[in-house]
Amino acid sequence: MGAVRQQYPPPPPQRQLRQSPQQPGRGGGPSRLLRGAGLVAVALVAGLVWWFVRSPGEEPPPTEPTQAAEDPLTSGEFDYTTVAGPEVSDDCAGNSYGDVADWFADHPCEQVSRALYTTESGDARALVSVVVVTMPDAGGAQQLKAVTDTDGTGNVNDLVRDETVSLPGAPNVAQGEYESRAEGTEVTIVEAAFYADHTDDELLARIGTDALRLADAHA
């Protein structure tokens, strides 16, 4: 009897290892760079198309013109011509007389601006003195107005009174119409009188009130 051959089970088949596809790195591969470049190109083309398609000569809407400032010499009831000034100083006491000069010695101003103007209405011609005093505060301006408004206390010199200006035949404005106004730290003082002894109290009062706006010509 022959020898019995021992039977072994056949070896199991070997597994094939799957090769996973190559994963792109974090920085992106060539395909991502190409996609980015394409997007940039599309944006550039769109911008060029918009530039060519927009309306030719298209411009932003015009801005509103700035309104010219009014001339204080001609923007009221009467028109004025500047004769002299404005003369500017920081010595109010030295440019005043009477109790007003004494008041300024204890209450120095910051600035005083003085000027002379003429105006005409019909056959009447008036000389007008306009003084603008700037005080350190509004309280001082109100006090100064109260002092100058009081009869017999003096005033700030007009340019003829202290001989800063020589005007032969000029009337004495200190004996004519008086008006004053305090706004903030500024006090405006107006004195006016007619040439050639003309008399018209109502007209002169209107000139005095109207001339208060000439303070804007001293700015």
Short mmCIF file of C-alpha atoms in Angstrom, two decimals:
data_model
loop_
_atom_site.label_atom_id
_atom_site.label_comp_id
_atom_site.label_asym_id
_atom_site.label_seq_id
_atom_site.Cartn_x
_atom_site.Cartn_y
_atom_site.Cartn_z
CA MET A 1 0.00 0.00 0.00
CA GLY A 2 1.39 3.23 -0.95
CA ALA A 3 1.93 6.20 1.45
CA VAL A 4 -1.03 8.59 1.92
CA ARG A 5 -0.27 12.20 0.80
CA GLN A 6 -1.38 14.75 3.33
CA GLN A 7 -3.68 17.41 1.82
CA TYR A 8 -3.14 21.12 2.80
CA PRO A 9 -5.66 23.81 2.08
CA PRO A 10 -4.55 26.23 -0.61
CA PRO A 11 -3.09 29.54 0.64
CA PRO A 12 -5.53 32.48 0.73
CA PRO A 13 -5.26 34.94 -2.13
CA GLN A 14 -3.27 38.08 -1.39
CA ARG A 15 -5.21 41.41 -1.07
CA GLN A 16 -4.46 44.06 -3.55
CA LEU A 17 -3.57 47.37 -1.78
CA ARG A 18 -5.69 50.25 -3.09
CA GLN A 19 -3.75 53.24 -4.08
CA SER A 20 -5.54 56.31 -2.83
CA PRO A 21 -5.56 59.29 -5.22
CA GLN A 22 -3.00 61.94 -4.52
CA GLN A 23 -4.46 64.64 -2.29
CA PRO A 24 -3.45 68.19 -3.09
CA GLY A 25 -1.41 70.03 -0.51
CA ARG A 26 -2.79 72.93 1.57
CA GLY A 27 -1.24 75.50 -0.71
CA GLY A 28 -3.37 74.36 -3.65
CA GLY A 29 -2.21 72.76 -6.80
CA PRO A 30 -1.94 74.06 -10.33
CA SER A 31 -5.70 73.67 -10.91
CA ARG A 32 -6.54 76.05 -8.04
CA LEU A 33 -4.09 78.65 -9.31
CA LEU A 34 -5.66 78.46 -12.76
CA ARG A 35 -9.15 78.93 -11.31
CA GLY A 36 -7.98 82.02 -9.34
CA ALA A 37 -6.39 83.54 -12.42
CA GLY A 38 -9.61 82.97 -14.33
CA LEU A 39 -11.66 84.85 -11.74
CA VAL A 40 -9.28 87.81 -11.88
CA ALA A 41 -9.54 87.88 -15.67
CA VAL A 42 -13.35 87.84 -15.50
CA ALA A 43 -13.34 90.76 -13.06
CA LEU A 44 -11.03 92.78 -15.31
CA VAL A 45 -13.17 92.14 -18.36
CA ALA A 46 -16.34 93.11 -16.47
CA GLY A 47 -14.72 96.36 -15.37
CA LEU A 48 -13.68 97.22 -18.92
CA VAL A 49 -17.13 96.45 -20.25
CA TRP A 50 -18.74 98.75 -17.65
CA TRP A 51 -16.31 101.54 -18.53
CA PHE A 52 -17.16 101.33 -22.25
CA VAL A 53 -20.91 100.87 -21.76
CA ARG A 54 -21.50 103.77 -19.33
CA SER A 55 -22.93 106.98 -20.77
CA PRO A 56 -20.29 109.08 -22.53
CA GLY A 57 -19.44 112.32 -20.75
CA GLU A 58 -21.21 111.22 -17.58
CA GLU A 59 -20.24 113.57 -14.74
CA PRO A 60 -21.30 113.98 -11.12
CA PRO A 61 -24.18 116.41 -10.54
CA PRO A 62 -23.01 120.02 -10.15
CA THR A 63 -22.78 121.44 -6.66
CA GLU A 64 -24.97 124.32 -5.61
CA PRO A 65 -23.20 127.68 -6.10
CA THR A 66 -22.21 129.42 -2.90
CA GLN A 67 -24.20 132.57 -2.31
CA ALA A 68 -21.99 135.64 -2.27
CA ALA A 69 -21.82 137.48 1.04
CA GLU A 70 -23.75 140.73 1.18
CA ASP A 71 -21.81 143.98 1.20
CA PRO A 72 -22.67 145.76 4.48
CA LEU A 73 -22.10 149.12 2.76
CA THR A 74 -24.98 148.56 0.34
CA SER A 75 -27.22 145.87 1.87
CA GLY A 76 -29.44 148.07 4.04
CA GLU A 77 -31.71 151.09 3.80
CA PHE A 78 -28.86 153.47 2.94
CA ASP A 79 -25.68 153.12 0.92
CA TYR A 80 -22.41 154.20 2.52
CA THR A 81 -19.03 155.30 1.23
CA THR A 82 -15.93 154.71 3.36
CA VAL A 83 -14.14 157.96 4.20
CA ALA A 84 -11.44 156.64 6.56
CA GLY A 85 -10.49 153.50 8.47
CA PRO A 86 -11.02 151.11 9.92
CA GLU A 87 -8.25 152.15 12.32
CA VAL A 88 -7.53 149.31 14.78
CA SER A 89 -5.90 149.55 18.22
CA ASP A 90 -5.81 147.66 21.51
CA ASP A 91 -5.65 150.91 23.54
CA CYS A 92 -9.28 151.77 24.23
CA ALA A 93 -8.50 154.11 27.13
CA GLY A 94 -6.09 156.13 24.98
CA ASN A 95 -8.73 156.43 22.23
CA SER A 96 -11.55 157.59 24.52
CA TYR A 97 -12.51 160.62 26.61
CA GLY A 98 -14.49 161.39 29.77
CA ASP A 99 -15.75 158.68 32.11
CA VAL A 100 -15.47 156.12 29.31
CA ALA A 101 -11.68 156.54 29.27
CA ASP A 102 -11.60 156.04 33.05
CA TRP A 103 -13.78 152.94 32.72
CA PHE A 104 -11.44 151.46 30.13
CA ALA A 105 -8.48 152.05 32.47
CA ASP A 106 -10.06 149.53 34.86
CA HIS A 107 -11.61 147.32 32.15
CA PRO A 108 -9.12 146.97 29.27
CA CYS A 109 -10.58 146.03 25.93
CA GLU A 110 -9.13 143.54 23.46
CA GLN A 111 -9.55 145.77 20.41
CA VAL A 112 -11.18 148.96 19.14
CA SER A 113 -11.86 149.53 15.44
CA ARG A 114 -12.92 153.02 14.22
CA ALA A 115 -14.07 154.18 10.80
CA LEU A 116 -15.90 157.07 9.09
CA TYR A 117 -18.52 156.85 6.35
CA THR A 118 -20.79 159.21 4.42
CA THR A 119 -24.31 158.58 3.15
CA GLU A 120 -26.80 160.66 1.20
CA SER A 121 -30.57 160.79 1.04
CA GLY A 122 -32.10 163.39 -1.27
CA ASP A 123 -30.30 166.65 -0.60
CA ALA A 124 -29.08 165.50 2.84
CA ARG A 125 -25.54 164.25 3.38
CA ALA A 126 -24.39 162.76 6.70
CA LEU A 127 -21.07 161.85 8.25
CA VAL A 128 -21.24 158.60 10.22
CA SER A 129 -18.72 157.33 12.80
CA VAL A 130 -18.79 153.58 13.53
CA VAL A 131 -16.77 152.20 16.43
CA VAL A 132 -16.55 148.48 17.24
CA VAL A 133 -15.09 147.58 20.66
CA THR A 134 -14.23 143.97 21.50
CA MET A 135 -14.22 143.14 25.21
CA PRO A 136 -12.82 139.99 26.87
CA ASP A 137 -16.33 138.75 27.72
CA ALA A 138 -20.00 139.45 27.10
CA GLY A 139 -20.47 140.89 30.59
CA GLY A 140 -17.86 143.55 29.93
CA ALA A 141 -19.55 144.42 26.63
CA GLN A 142 -22.88 144.97 28.38
CA GLN A 143 -21.24 147.18 31.01
CA LEU A 144 -19.51 149.27 28.35
CA LYS A 145 -22.79 149.80 26.50
CA ALA A 146 -24.43 150.95 29.72
CA VAL A 147 -21.64 153.49 30.31
CA THR A 148 -21.63 154.94 26.78
CA ASP A 149 -25.44 155.06 26.70
CA THR A 150 -25.44 157.40 29.71
CA ASP A 151 -25.41 161.11 28.87
CA GLY A 152 -22.34 163.09 29.89
CA THR A 153 -20.01 160.10 30.29
CA GLY A 154 -17.89 160.66 27.19
CA ASN A 155 -17.29 158.10 24.46
CA VAL A 156 -14.71 156.55 22.15
CA ASN A 157 -13.15 159.23 19.95
CA ASP A 158 -14.28 159.38 16.34
CA LEU A 159 -11.42 159.78 13.85
CA VAL A 160 -12.04 163.51 13.37
CA ARG A 161 -12.23 164.34 17.08
CA ASP A 162 -8.72 163.02 17.84
CA GLU A 163 -7.40 164.46 14.54
CA THR A 164 -6.49 161.08 13.12
CA VAL A 165 -8.31 162.28 10.00
CA SER A 166 -8.67 165.86 8.73
CA LEU A 167 -12.04 166.57 7.08
CA PRO A 168 -12.60 170.30 6.54
CA GLY A 169 -16.23 171.21 7.06
CA ALA A 170 -17.05 167.90 8.77
CA PRO A 171 -19.88 168.05 11.29
CA ASN A 172 -19.35 167.11 14.95
CA VAL A 173 -20.90 163.64 15.08
CA ALA A 174 -20.75 163.63 18.91
CA GLN A 175 -23.49 166.27 18.85
CA GLY A 176 -25.70 164.32 16.46
CA GLU A 177 -27.48 160.96 16.53
CA TYR A 178 -26.24 158.18 18.84
CA GLU A 179 -26.96 154.43 18.60
CA SER A 180 -25.32 151.40 20.20
CA ARG A 181 -25.61 147.63 20.19
CA ALA A 182 -23.96 144.85 22.21
CA GLU A 183 -23.67 141.38 20.68
CA GLY A 184 -21.57 138.80 22.47
CA THR A 185 -18.23 140.43 23.30
CA GLU A 186 -18.64 143.28 20.77
CA VAL A 187 -20.13 146.73 21.25
CA THR A 188 -20.96 148.83 18.19
CA ILE A 189 -21.24 152.60 18.69
CA VAL A 190 -22.65 154.86 15.96
CA GLU A 191 -22.61 158.66 15.87
CA ALA A 192 -23.99 160.59 12.90
CA ALA A 193 -24.55 164.24 11.92
CA PHE A 194 -25.57 166.12 8.78
CA TYR A 195 -23.30 168.36 6.73
CA ALA A 196 -24.23 172.01 6.09
CA ASP A 197 -26.43 172.28 9.17
CA HIS A 198 -29.15 170.18 7.54
CA THR A 199 -31.87 169.16 9.98
CA ASP A 200 -34.09 166.08 9.84
CA ASP A 201 -34.22 164.24 13.14
CA GLU A 202 -36.32 161.37 11.82
CA LEU A 203 -33.97 160.74 8.88
CA LEU A 204 -30.87 161.00 11.05
CA ALA A 205 -32.33 158.48 13.52
CA ARG A 206 -32.93 156.02 10.66
CA ILE A 207 -29.36 156.48 9.48
CA GLY A 208 -28.02 155.86 12.98
CA THR A 209 -29.98 152.62 13.36
CA ASP A 210 -29.16 151.42 9.85
CA ALA A 211 -25.43 152.12 10.29
CA LEU A 212 -25.14 149.57 13.13
CA ARG A 213 -24.74 146.87 10.47
CA LEU A 214 -21.52 148.55 9.30
CA ALA A 215 -19.82 146.69 12.14
CA ASP A 216 -19.65 143.82 9.64
CA ALA A 217 -17.38 145.98 7.47
CA HIS A 218 -14.84 145.98 10.32
CA ALA A 219 -14.55 142.16 10.41
#
